[in-house]
CSV table of C-alpha atoms in Angstrom, one decimal:
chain,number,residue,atom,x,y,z
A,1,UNK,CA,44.1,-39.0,5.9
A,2,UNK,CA,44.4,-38.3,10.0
A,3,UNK,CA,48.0,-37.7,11.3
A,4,UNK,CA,48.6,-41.0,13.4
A,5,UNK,CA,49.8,-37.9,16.2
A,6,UNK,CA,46.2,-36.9,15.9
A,7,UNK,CA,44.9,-40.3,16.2
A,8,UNK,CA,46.8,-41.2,19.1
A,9,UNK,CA,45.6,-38.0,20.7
A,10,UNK,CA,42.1,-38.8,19.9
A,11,UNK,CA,42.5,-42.2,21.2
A,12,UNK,CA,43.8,-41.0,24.4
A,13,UNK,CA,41.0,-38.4,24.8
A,14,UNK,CA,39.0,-42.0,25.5
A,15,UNK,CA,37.1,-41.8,21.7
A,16,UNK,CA,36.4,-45.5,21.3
A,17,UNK,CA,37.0,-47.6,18.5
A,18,UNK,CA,34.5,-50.2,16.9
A,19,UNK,CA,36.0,-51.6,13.7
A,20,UNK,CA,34.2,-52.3,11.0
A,21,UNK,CA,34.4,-53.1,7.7
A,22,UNK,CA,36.2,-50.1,5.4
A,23,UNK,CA,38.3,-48.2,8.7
A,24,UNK,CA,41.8,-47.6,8.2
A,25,UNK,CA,44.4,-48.7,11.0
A,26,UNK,CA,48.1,-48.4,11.8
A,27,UNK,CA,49.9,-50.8,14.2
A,28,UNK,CA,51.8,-49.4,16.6
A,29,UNK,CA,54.7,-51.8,15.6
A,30,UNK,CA,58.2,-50.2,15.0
A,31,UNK,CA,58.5,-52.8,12.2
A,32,UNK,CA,55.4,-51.3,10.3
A,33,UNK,CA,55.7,-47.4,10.9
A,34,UNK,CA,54.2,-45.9,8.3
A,35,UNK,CA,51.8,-48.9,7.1
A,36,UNK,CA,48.1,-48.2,7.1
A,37,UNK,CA,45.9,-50.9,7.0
A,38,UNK,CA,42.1,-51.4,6.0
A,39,UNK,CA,39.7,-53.4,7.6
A,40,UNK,CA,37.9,-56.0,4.9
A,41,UNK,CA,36.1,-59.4,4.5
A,42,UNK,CA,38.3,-60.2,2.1
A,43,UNK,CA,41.7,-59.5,4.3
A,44,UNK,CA,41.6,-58.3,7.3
A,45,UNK,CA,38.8,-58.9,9.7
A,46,UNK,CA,37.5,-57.5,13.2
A,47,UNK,CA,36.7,-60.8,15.7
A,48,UNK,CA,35.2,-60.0,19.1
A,49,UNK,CA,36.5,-62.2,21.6
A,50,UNK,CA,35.5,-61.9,25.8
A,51,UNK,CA,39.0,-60.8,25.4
A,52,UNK,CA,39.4,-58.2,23.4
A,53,UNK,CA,38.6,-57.4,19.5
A,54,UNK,CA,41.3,-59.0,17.4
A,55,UNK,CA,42.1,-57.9,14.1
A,56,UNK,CA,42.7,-60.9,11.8
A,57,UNK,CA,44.5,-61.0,8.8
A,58,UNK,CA,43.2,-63.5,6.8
A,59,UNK,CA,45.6,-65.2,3.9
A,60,UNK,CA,49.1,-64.2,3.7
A,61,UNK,CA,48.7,-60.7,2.2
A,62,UNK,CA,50.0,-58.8,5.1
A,63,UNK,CA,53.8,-60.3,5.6
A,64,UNK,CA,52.4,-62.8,7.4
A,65,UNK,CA,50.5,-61.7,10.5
A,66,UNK,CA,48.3,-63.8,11.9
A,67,UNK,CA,46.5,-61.2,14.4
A,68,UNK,CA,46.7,-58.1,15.9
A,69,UNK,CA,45.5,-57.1,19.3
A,70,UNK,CA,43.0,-53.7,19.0
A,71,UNK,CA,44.9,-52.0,21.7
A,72,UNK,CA,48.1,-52.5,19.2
A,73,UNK,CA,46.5,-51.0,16.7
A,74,UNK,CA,44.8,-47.4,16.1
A,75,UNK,CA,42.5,-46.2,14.1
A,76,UNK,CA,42.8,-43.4,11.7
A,77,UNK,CA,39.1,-42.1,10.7
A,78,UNK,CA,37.7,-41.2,7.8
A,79,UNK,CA,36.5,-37.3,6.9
A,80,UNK,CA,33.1,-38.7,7.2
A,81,UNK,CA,33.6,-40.5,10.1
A,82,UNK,CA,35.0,-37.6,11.9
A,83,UNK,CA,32.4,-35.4,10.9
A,84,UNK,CA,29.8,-37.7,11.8
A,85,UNK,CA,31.7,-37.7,15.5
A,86,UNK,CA,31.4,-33.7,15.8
A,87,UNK,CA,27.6,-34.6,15.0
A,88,UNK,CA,25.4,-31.3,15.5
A,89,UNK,CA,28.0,-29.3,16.4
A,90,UNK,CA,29.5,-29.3,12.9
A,91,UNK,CA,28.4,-25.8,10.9
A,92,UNK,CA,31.1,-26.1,8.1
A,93,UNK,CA,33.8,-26.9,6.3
A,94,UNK,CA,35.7,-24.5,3.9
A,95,UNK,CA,39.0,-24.2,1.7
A,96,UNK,CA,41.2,-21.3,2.1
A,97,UNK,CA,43.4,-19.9,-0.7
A,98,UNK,CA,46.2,-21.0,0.8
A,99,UNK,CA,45.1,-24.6,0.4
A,100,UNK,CA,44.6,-25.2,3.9
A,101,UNK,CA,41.3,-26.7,5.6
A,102,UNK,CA,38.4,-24.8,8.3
A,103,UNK,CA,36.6,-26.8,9.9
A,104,UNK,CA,33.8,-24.3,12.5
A,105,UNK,CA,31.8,-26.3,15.5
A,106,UNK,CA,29.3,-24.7,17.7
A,107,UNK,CA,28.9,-26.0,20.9
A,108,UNK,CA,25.1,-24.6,22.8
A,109,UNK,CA,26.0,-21.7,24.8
A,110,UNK,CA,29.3,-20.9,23.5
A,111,UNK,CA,30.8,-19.2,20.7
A,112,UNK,CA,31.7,-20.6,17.5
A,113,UNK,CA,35.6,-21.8,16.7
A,114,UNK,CA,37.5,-22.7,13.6
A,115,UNK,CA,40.3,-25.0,13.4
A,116,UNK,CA,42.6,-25.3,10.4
A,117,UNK,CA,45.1,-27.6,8.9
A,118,UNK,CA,46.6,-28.9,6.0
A,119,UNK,CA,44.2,-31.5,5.5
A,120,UNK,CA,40.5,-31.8,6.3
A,121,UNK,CA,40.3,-34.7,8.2
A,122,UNK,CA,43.2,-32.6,10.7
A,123,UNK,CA,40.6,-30.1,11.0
A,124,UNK,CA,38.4,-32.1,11.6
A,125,UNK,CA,40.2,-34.0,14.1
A,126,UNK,CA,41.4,-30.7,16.1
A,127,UNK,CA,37.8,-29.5,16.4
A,128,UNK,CA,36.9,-33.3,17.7
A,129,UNK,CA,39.5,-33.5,20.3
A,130,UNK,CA,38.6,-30.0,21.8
A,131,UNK,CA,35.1,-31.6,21.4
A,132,UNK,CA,36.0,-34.1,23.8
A,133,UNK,CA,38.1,-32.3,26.1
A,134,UNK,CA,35.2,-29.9,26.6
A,135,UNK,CA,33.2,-32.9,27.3
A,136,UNK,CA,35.7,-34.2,30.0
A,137,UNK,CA,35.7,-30.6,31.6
A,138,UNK,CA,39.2,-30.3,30.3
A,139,UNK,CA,38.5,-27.1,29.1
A,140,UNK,CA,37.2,-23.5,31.0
């Protein structure tokens, strides 16, 4: 699973969340560090208010909560949601000996690059947010 640090960073790069059915979440609630959440029918449900999208926990499996605010929460995507963010740029993903994860993108018109991590969905994520930052002209 996505570090939340990644996550955050991502979310503060501007990549926009759209919740659906099977995405994980955490709540940034000191109370429920460490707690990740899935988005389901059955328990916990996206509602799109004029307002805002509110996640709704339906029942009383979730200590309680009624309903959580999208901006409290953020979401920690999937490996395949991640590489379906990189899109075409994505050209592979390999395991080293050492355990650790490669992830290469190629961007038109400029060299390929490899970011690792211990987990895919790290590498993954790396590559995404120097995606974005490339996008935003963050980056030379």
């Amino acid at each position: 699973m996505i570090s939340l640090e990644r996550a955050l960073r991502l979310r503060l790069d501007g990549l926009r969340w759209h919740p659906v059915s099977g995405d994980r979440f955490a709540v940034l609630q000191p109370e429920l560090d460490g707690e990740v959440f899935t988005i389901s029918e059955m328990t916990i449900e996206a509602h799109d208010y004029p307002t805002g999208t509110v996640l709704g926990f339906n029942g009383t499996t979730e200590w309680a909560l009624d309903s959580v605010a999208q901006d409290d929460a953020v979401w920690l995507p999937r490996e395949d949601q991640l590489r379906e963010l990189l899109g075409g740029t994505f050209r592979s993903l390999a395991r080293a000996v050492d355990g650790t994860y490669q992830v290469v993108v190629e961007v038109p018109g400029r060299p390929e690059r490899s970011f690792t991590a211990d987990t895919a969905e790290d590498a993954y994520a790396d590559a995404l947010v120097e995606l974005v930052d490339l996008a935003l002209d963050r980056l030379p």
